[in-house]
Tab-separated table of C-alpha atoms in Angstrom:
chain	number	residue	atom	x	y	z
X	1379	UNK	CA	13.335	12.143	-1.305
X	1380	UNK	CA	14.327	14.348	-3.878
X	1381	UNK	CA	15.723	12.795	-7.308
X	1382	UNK	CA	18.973	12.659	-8.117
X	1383	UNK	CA	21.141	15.616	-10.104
X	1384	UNK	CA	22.845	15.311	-13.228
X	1385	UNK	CA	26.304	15.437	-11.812
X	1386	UNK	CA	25.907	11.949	-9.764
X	1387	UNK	CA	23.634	10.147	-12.419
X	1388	UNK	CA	26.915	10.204	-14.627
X	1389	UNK	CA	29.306	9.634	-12.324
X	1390	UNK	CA	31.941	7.638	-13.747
X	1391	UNK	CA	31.209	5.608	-10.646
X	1392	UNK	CA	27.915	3.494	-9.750
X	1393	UNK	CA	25.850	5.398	-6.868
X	1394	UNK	CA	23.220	4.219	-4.802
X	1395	UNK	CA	20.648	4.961	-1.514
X	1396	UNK	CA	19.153	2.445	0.709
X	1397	UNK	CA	16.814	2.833	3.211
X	1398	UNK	CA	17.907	1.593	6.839
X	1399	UNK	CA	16.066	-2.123	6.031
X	1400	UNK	CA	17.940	-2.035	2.311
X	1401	UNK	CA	15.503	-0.866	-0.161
X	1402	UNK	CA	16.298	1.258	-2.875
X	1403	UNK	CA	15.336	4.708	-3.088
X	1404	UNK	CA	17.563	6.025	-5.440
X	1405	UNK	CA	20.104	4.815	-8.173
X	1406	UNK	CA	22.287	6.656	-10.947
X	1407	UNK	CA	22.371	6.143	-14.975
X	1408	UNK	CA	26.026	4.733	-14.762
X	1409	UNK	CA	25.541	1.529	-12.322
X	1410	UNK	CA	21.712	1.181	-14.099
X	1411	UNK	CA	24.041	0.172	-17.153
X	1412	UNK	CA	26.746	-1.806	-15.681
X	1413	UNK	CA	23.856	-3.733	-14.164
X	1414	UNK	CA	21.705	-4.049	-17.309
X	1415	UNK	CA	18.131	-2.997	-15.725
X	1416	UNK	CA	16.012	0.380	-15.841
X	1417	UNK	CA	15.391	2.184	-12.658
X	1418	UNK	CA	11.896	1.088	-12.641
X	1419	UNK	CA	13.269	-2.495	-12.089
X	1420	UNK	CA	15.250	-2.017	-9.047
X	1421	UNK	CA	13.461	1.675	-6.896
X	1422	UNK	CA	11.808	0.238	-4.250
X	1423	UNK	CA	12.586	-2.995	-4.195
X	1424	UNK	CA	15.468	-5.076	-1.595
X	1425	UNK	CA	19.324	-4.307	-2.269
X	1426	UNK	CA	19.281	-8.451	-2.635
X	1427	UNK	CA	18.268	-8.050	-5.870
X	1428	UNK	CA	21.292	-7.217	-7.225
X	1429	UNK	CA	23.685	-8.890	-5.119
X	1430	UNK	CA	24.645	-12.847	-5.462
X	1431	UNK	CA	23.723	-15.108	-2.808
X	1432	UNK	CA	26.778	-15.461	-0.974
X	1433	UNK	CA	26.882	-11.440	-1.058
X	1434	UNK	CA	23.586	-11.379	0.779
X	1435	UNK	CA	24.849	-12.979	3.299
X	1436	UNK	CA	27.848	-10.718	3.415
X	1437	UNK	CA	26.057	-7.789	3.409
X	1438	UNK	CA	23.314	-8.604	6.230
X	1439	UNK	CA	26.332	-9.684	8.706
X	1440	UNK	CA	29.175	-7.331	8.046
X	1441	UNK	CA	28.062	-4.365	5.760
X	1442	UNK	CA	24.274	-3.116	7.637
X	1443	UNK	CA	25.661	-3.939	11.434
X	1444	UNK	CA	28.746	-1.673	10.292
X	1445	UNK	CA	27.109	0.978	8.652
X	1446	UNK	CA	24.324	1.511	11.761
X	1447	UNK	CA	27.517	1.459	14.557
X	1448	UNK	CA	29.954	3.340	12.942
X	1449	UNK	CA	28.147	5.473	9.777
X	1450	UNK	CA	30.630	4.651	7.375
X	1451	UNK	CA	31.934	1.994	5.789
X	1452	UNK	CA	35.235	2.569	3.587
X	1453	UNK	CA	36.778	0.285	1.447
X	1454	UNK	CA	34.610	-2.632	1.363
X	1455	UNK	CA	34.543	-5.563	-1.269
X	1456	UNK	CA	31.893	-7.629	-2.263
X	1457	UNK	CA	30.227	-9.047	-5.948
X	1458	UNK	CA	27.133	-7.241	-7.304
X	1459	UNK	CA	25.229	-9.264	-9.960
X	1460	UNK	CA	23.933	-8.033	-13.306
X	1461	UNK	CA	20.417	-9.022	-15.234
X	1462	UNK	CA	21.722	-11.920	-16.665
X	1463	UNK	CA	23.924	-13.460	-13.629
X	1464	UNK	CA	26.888	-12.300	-13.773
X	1465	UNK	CA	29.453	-11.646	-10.870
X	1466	UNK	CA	30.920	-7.999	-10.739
X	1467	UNK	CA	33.643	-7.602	-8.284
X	1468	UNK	CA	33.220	-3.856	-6.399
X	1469	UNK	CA	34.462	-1.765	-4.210
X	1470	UNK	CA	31.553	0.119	-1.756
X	1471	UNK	CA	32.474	3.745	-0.153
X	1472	UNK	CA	29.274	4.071	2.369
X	1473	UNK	CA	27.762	6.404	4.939
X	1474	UNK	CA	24.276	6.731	6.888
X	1475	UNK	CA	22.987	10.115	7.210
X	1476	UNK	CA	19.395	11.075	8.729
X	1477	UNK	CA	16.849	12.945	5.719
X	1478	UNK	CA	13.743	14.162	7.505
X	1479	UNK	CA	14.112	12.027	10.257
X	1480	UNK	CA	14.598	8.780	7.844
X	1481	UNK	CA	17.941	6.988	8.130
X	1482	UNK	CA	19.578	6.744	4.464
X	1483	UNK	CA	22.393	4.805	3.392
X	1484	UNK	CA	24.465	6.529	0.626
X	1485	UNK	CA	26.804	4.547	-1.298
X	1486	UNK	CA	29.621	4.896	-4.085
X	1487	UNK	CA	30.421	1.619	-6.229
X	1488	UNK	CA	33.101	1.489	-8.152
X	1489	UNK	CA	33.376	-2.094	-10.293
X	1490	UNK	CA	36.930	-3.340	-10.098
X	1491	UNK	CA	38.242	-6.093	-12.659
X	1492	UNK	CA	41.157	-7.543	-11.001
X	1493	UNK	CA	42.996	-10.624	-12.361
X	1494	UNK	CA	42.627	-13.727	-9.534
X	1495	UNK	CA	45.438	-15.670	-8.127
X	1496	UNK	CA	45.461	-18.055	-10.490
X	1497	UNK	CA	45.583	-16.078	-13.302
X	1498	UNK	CA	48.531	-14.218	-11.864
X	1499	UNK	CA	50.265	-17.713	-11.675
X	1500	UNK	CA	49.695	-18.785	-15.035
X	1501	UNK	CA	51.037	-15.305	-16.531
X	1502	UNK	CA	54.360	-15.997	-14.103
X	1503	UNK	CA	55.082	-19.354	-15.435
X	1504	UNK	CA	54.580	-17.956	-18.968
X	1505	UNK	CA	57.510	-15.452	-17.691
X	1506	UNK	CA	59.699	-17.969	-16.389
X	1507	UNK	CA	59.080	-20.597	-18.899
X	1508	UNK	CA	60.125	-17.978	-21.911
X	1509	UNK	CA	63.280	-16.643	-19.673
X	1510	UNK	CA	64.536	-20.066	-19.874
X	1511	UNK	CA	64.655	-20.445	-23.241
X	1512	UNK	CA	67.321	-17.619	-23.050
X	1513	UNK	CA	69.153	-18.508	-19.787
X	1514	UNK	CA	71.762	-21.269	-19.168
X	1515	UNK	CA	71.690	-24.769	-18.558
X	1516	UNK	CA	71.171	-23.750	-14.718
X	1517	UNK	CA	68.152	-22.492	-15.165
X	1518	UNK	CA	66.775	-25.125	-17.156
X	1519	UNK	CA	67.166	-27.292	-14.351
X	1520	UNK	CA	65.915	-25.009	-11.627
X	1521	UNK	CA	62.650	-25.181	-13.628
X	1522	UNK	CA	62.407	-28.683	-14.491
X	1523	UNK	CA	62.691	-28.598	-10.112
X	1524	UNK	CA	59.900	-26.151	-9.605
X	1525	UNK	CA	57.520	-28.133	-12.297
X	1526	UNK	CA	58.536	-30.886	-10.316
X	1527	UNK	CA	57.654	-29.354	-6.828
X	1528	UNK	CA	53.993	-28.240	-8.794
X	1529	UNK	CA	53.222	-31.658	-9.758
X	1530	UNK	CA	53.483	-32.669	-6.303
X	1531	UNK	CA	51.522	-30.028	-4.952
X	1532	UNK	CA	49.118	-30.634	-7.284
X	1533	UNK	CA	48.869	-34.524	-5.871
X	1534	UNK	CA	49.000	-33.209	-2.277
X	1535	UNK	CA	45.694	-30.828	-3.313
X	1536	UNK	CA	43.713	-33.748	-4.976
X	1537	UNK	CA	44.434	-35.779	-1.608
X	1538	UNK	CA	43.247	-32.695	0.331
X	1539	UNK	CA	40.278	-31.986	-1.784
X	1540	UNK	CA	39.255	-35.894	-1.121
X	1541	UNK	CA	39.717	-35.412	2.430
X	1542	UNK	CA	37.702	-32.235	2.492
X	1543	UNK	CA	34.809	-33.866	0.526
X	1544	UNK	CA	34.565	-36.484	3.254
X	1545	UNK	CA	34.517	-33.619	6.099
X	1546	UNK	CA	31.777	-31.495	3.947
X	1547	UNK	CA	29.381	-35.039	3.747
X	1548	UNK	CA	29.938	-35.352	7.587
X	1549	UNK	CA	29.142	-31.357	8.685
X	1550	UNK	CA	26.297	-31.643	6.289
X	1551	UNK	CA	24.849	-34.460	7.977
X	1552	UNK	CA	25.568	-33.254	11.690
X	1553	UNK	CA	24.066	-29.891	10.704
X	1554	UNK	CA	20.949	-31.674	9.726
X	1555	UNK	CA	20.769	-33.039	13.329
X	1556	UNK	CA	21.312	-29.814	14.586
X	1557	UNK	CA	18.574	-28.614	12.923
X	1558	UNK	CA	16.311	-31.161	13.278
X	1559	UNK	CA	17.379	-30.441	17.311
X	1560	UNK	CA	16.726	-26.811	17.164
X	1561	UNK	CA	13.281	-27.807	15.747
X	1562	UNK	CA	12.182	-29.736	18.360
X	1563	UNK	CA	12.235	-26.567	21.099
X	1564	UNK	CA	9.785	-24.847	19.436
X	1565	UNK	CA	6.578	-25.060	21.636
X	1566	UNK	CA	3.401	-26.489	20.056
X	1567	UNK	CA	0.207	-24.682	18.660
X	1568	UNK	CA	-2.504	-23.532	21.646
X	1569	UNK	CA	-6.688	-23.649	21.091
X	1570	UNK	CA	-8.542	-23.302	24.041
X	1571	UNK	CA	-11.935	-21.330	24.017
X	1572	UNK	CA	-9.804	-18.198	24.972
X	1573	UNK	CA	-7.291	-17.853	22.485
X	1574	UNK	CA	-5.635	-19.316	19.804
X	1575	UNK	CA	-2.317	-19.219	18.843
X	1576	UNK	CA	-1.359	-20.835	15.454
X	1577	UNK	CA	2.544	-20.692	14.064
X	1578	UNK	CA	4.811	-21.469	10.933
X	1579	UNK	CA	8.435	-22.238	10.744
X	1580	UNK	CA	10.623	-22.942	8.189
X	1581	UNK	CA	14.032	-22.590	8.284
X	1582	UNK	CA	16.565	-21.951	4.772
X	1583	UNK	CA	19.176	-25.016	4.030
X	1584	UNK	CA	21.328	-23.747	6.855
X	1585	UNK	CA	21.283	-23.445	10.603
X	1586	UNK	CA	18.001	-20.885	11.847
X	1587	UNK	CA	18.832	-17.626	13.227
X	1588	UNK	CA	14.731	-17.737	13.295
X	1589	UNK	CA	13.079	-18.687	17.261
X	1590	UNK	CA	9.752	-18.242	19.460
X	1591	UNK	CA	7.770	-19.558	21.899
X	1592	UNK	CA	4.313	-18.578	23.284
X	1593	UNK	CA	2.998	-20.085	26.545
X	1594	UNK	CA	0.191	-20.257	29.079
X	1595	UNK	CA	1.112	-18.878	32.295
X	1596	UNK	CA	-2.003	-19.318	33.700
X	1597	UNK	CA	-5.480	-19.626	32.987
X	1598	UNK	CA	-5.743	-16.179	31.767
X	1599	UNK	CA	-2.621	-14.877	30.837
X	1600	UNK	CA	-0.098	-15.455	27.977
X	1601	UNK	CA	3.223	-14.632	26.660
X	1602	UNK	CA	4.656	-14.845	23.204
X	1603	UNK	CA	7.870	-14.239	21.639
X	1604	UNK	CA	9.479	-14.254	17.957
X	1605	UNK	CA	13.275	-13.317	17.732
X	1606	UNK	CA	15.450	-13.293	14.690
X	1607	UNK	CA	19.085	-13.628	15.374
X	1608	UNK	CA	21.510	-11.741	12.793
X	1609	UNK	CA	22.891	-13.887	9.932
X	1610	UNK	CA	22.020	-17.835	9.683
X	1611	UNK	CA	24.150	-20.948	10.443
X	1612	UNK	CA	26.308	-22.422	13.665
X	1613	UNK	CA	27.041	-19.128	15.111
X	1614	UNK	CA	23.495	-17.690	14.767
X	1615	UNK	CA	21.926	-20.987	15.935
X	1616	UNK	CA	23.912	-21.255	18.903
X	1617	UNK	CA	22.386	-17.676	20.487
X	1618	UNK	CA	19.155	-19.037	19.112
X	1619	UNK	CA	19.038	-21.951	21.346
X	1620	UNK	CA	20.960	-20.049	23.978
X	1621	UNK	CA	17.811	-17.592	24.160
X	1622	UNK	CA	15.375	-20.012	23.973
X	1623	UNK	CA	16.322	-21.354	27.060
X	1624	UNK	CA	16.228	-17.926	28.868
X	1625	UNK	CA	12.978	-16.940	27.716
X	1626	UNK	CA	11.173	-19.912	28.085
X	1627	UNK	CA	11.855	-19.843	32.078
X	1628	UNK	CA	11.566	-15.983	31.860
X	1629	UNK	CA	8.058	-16.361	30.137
X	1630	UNK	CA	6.836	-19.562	31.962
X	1631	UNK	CA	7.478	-18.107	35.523
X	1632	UNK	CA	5.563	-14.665	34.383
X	1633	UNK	CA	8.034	-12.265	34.471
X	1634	UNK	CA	7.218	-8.746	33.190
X	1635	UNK	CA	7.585	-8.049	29.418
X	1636	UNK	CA	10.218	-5.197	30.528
X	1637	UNK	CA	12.123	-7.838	32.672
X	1638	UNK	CA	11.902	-10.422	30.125
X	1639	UNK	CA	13.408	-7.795	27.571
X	1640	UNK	CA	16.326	-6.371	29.585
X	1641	UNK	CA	17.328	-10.080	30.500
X	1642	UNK	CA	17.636	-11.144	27.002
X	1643	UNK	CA	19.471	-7.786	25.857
X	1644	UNK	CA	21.655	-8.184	28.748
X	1645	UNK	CA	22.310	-12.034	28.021
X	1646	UNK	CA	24.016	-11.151	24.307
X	1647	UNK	CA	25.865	-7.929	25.778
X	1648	UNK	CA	27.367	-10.697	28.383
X	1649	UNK	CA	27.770	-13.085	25.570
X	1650	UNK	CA	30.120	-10.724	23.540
X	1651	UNK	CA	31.599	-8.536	25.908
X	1652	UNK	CA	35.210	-9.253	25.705
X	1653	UNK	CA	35.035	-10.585	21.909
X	1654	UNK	CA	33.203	-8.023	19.134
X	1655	UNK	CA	34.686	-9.378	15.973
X	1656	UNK	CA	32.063	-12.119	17.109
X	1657	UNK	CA	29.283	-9.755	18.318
X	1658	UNK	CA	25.419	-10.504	16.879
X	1659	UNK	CA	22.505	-8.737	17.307
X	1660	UNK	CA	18.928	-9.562	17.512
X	1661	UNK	CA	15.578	-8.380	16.697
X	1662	UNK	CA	12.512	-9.221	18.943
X	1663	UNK	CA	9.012	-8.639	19.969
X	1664	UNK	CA	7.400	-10.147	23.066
X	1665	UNK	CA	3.366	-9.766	23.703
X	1666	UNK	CA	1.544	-10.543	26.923
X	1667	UNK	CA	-1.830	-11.121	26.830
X	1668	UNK	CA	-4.561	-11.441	29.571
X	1669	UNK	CA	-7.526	-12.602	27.976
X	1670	UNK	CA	-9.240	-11.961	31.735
X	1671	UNK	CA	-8.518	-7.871	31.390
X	1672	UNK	CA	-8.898	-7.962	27.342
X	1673	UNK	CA	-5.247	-6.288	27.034
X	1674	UNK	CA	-2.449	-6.828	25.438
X	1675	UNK	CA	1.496	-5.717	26.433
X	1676	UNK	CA	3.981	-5.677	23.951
X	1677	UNK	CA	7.429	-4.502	23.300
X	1678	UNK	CA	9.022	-4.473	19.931
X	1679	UNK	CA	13.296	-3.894	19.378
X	1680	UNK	CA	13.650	-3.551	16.411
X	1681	UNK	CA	11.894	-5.960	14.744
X	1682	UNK	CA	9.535	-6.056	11.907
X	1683	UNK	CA	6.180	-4.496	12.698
X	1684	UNK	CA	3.544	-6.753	14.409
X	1685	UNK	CA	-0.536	-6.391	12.745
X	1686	UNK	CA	-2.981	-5.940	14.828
X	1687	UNK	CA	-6.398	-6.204	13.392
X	1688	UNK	CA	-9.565	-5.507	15.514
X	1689	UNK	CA	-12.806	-7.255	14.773
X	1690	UNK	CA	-13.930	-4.857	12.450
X	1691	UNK	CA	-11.483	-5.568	10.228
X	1692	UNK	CA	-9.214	-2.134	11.710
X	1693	UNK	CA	-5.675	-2.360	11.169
X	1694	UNK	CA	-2.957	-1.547	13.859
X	1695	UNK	CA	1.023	-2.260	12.564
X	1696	UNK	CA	2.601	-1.999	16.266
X	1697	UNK	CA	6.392	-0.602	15.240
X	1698	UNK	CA	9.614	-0.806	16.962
X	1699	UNK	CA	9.518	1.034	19.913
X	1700	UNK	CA	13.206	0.380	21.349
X	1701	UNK	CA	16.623	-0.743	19.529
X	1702	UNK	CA	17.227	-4.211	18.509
X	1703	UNK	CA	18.623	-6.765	21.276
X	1704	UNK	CA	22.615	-6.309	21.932
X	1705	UNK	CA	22.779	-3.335	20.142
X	1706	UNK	CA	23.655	-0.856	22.717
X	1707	UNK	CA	23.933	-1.193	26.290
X	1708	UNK	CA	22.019	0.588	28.979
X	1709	UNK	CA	19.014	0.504	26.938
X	1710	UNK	CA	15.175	1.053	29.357
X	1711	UNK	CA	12.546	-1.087	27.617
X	1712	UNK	CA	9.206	0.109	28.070
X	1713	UNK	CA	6.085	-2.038	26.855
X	1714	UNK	CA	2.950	-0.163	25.707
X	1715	UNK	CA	-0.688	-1.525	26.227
X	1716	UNK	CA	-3.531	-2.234	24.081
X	1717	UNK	CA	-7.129	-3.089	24.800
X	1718	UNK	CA	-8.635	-5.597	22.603
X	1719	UNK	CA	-12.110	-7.057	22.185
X	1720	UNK	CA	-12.836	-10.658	21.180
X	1721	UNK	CA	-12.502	-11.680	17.680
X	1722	UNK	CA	-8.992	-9.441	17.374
X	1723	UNK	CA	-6.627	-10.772	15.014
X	1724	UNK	CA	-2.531	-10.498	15.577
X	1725	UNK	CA	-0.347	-12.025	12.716
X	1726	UNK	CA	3.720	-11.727	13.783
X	1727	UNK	CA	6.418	-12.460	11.375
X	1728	UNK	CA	10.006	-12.229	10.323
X	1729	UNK	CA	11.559	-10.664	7.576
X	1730	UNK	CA	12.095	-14.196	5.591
X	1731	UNK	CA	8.258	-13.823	5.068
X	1732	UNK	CA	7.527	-10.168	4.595
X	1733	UNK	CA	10.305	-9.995	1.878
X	1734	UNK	CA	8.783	-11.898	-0.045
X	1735	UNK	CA	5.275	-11.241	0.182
X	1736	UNK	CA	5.231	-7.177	0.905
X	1737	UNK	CA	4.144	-5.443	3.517
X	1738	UNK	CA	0.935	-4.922	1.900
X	1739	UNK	CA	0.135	-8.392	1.604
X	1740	UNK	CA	0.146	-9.836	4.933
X	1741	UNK	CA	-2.288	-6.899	5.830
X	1742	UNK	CA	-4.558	-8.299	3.642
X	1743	UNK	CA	-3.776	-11.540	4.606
X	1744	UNK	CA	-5.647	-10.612	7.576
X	1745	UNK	CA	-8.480	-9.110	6.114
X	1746	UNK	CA	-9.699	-11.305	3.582
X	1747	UNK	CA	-9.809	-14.036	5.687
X	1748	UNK	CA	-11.085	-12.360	9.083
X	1749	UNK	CA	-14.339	-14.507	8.580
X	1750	UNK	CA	-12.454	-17.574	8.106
X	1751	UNK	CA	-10.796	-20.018	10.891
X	1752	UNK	CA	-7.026	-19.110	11.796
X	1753	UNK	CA	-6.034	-22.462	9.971
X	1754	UNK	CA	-7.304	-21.407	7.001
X	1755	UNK	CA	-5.515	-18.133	6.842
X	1756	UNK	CA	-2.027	-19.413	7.770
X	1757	UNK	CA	-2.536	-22.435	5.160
X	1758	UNK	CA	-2.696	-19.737	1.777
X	1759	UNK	CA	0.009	-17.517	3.948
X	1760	UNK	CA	2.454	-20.884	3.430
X	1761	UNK	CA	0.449	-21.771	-0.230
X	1762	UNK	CA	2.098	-17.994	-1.228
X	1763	UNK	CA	5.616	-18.559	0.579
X	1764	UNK	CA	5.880	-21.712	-1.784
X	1765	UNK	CA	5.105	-19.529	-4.739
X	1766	UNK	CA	7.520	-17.211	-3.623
X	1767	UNK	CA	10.168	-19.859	-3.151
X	1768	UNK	CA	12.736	-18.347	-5.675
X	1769	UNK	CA	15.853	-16.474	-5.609
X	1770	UNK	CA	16.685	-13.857	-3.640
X	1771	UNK	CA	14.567	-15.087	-1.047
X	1772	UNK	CA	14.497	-19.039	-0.743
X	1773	UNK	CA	17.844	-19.082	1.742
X	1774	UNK	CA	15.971	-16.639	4.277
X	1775	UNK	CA	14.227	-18.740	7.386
X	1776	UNK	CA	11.000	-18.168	7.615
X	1777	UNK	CA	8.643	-17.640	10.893
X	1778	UNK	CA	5.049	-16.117	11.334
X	1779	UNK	CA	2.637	-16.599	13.918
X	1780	UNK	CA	-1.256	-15.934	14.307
X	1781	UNK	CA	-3.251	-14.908	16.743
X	1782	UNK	CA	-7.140	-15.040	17.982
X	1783	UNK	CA	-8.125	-13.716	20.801
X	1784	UNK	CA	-11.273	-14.892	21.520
């Protein structure tokens, strides 16, 4: 991409490109200095780094599902975080345009510094309280009234803020049911002298938006599925478990990988048909594998792309080849094949892992352990998620799976 001109490095204004996924290509002089980092710091590496957690989680479900319907975004507020921690309030202009076939996201910040609520109230009582001085008795009065009605406001709060720390110790411990639930319909490893199929899971402090399954069919044949539901928490949980359950009777009677697909894309159009301030969409890949024939299906919407590794140590990164799940209706889903001979390696994954890692290392994950047994490989993948366990990546859930096809 070429750089960026003089004009819009000193704009008075921050400006900034993002790939389609959220990595910085490009950024200008002015919003390098309002942030307090060089542009070697920040090119190439996640938009999360300079946004605050809660922002994150703004940006995933509201700001990239907007921007990849509609092209624009106008108007939008959210905090962007500086070197050393701190909180700017902003106001993003976006739009997505297509540069040699790449979707990038252009995008004007401009920092605003607006007093809060509270502030506002303190600089009204200052008014009122030095009008009084200079008004009549009457007004004295109506103020000793209003300081009156504060104080008991102020009671009524510290009763509701009690209340509301009761209700915040009793969600916490449902949602840790709920999760502990949500765990439990995740199917089990498989080693037979055919195949194995090893898997990791580990979802953030919330609610997963993180799910899969694999299962044997029959003797020879084998499907397996990783999904990653927009967003984390109730909501994204909810469709979790609600495609679980499709899937696993989709997969476990068979079905065809196109079939399986469609019904799960056509299961979260249903879902939010009537209601899209609610809608969610869904990244997936499925693979179906008959050990018998030495092939593998697979179909990938939209998800992150799946290594394939061949026995030589060859590398194959199998990319999207449709939309992601409940994204657009009437969409065909077409699985490609691939023949496979034994030893062949497969390593799946969702972005709470390749984030972290890179790209780069999970292919080498696969190589410098192709000699090694499959348990050996996922135990350093989890050794370098724990090392990796920092911000801006410790709140994403976490899911990989390997494969050996014997």
């Amino acid at each position: 991409m070429p750089s960026m001109n003089e004009q819009l490095n000193y704009l008075p204004s921050g400006f900034i490109t993002l790939s389609k996924n959220g990595i910085i290509l490009s950024i200008n002089e002015t919003l390098l200095q309002i942030l307090d980092y060089s542009s070697e710091a920040l090119i190439g590496k996640h938009v999360h780094a300079i946004l605050p957690n809660p922002a994150r989680m703004f940006f995933q479900l509201y700001f990239i599902p907007l921007i990849m319907r509609k092209h624009l975004v106008e108007e939008m507020y959210l905090s962007i975080a500086s070197k050393n921690g701190e909180e700017i309030p902003v106001l993003i202009n976006a739009s997505l345009h297509n540069e040699k076939e790449e979707a990038v996201i252009y995008c004007v910040i401009i920092p605003m510094r607006n007093r809060n609520e509270f502030e506002d109230q303190l600089l009204l009582a200052k008014e009122l309280a030095e009008n009084a001085f200079e008004e009549k008795n009457e007004a004295l009065i109506e103020l000793e009234d209003a300081l009156k009605t504060l104080e008991d406001k102020q009671e009524e709060l510290k009763k509701l803020n009690q209340q509301n720390l009761i209700f915040k110790t009793n969600t916490e411990k449902e949602l840790q049911l709920a999760k502990k639930i949500q765990e439990t319909a995740l199917t089990k490893d498989i080693s037979n002298e055919k195949v194995d199929i090893l898997s990791f899971y580990r979802a953030s402090n919330e609610l997963s938006g993180d799910i899969y399954g694999f299962y044997q069919i029959n003797p020879h044949q084998y499907g397996i599925i990783l999904l990653d539901v927009m967003g984390h928490g109730i909501s994204s949980a909810l469709i979790t478990m609600s495609l679980q359950s499709l899937f696993h009777r989709l997969i476990s009677q068979g079905v065809r990988a196109e079939v399986v697909m469609q019904e799960l894309d056509s299961h979260l159009h249903d879902l939010f048909q009537n209601n899209e301030s609610a809608w969610h969409y869904c990244t997936a890949i499925y693979l179906f594998v008959d050990t018998k024939k030495q092939t593998m299906e697979f179909i990938n919407a939209g998800h992150p792309p799946t290594i394939f590794q061949d026995p030589a140590g060859q590398q194959l990164e199998l990319y999207a080849t449709s939309p992601p799940l409940g994204t657009f209706e009437g969409i065909h889903f077409k699985s490609k094949t691939l023949d496979y001979k034994k030893g062949a390696r497969i390593l799946l994954y969702t972005d709470g892992v390749s984030e972290p890692l890179g790209q780069e290392n999970l292919n080498l994950a696969l190589q410098r352990h192709a000699t090694l047994p499959l348990s050996v490989t996922r135990e350093n993948m989890i050794v370098s998620l724990s090392n990796e366990a920092k911000d801006p990546y410790k709140n994403d859930d976490q899911c990989f799976i390997l494969i050996e096809l014997k």
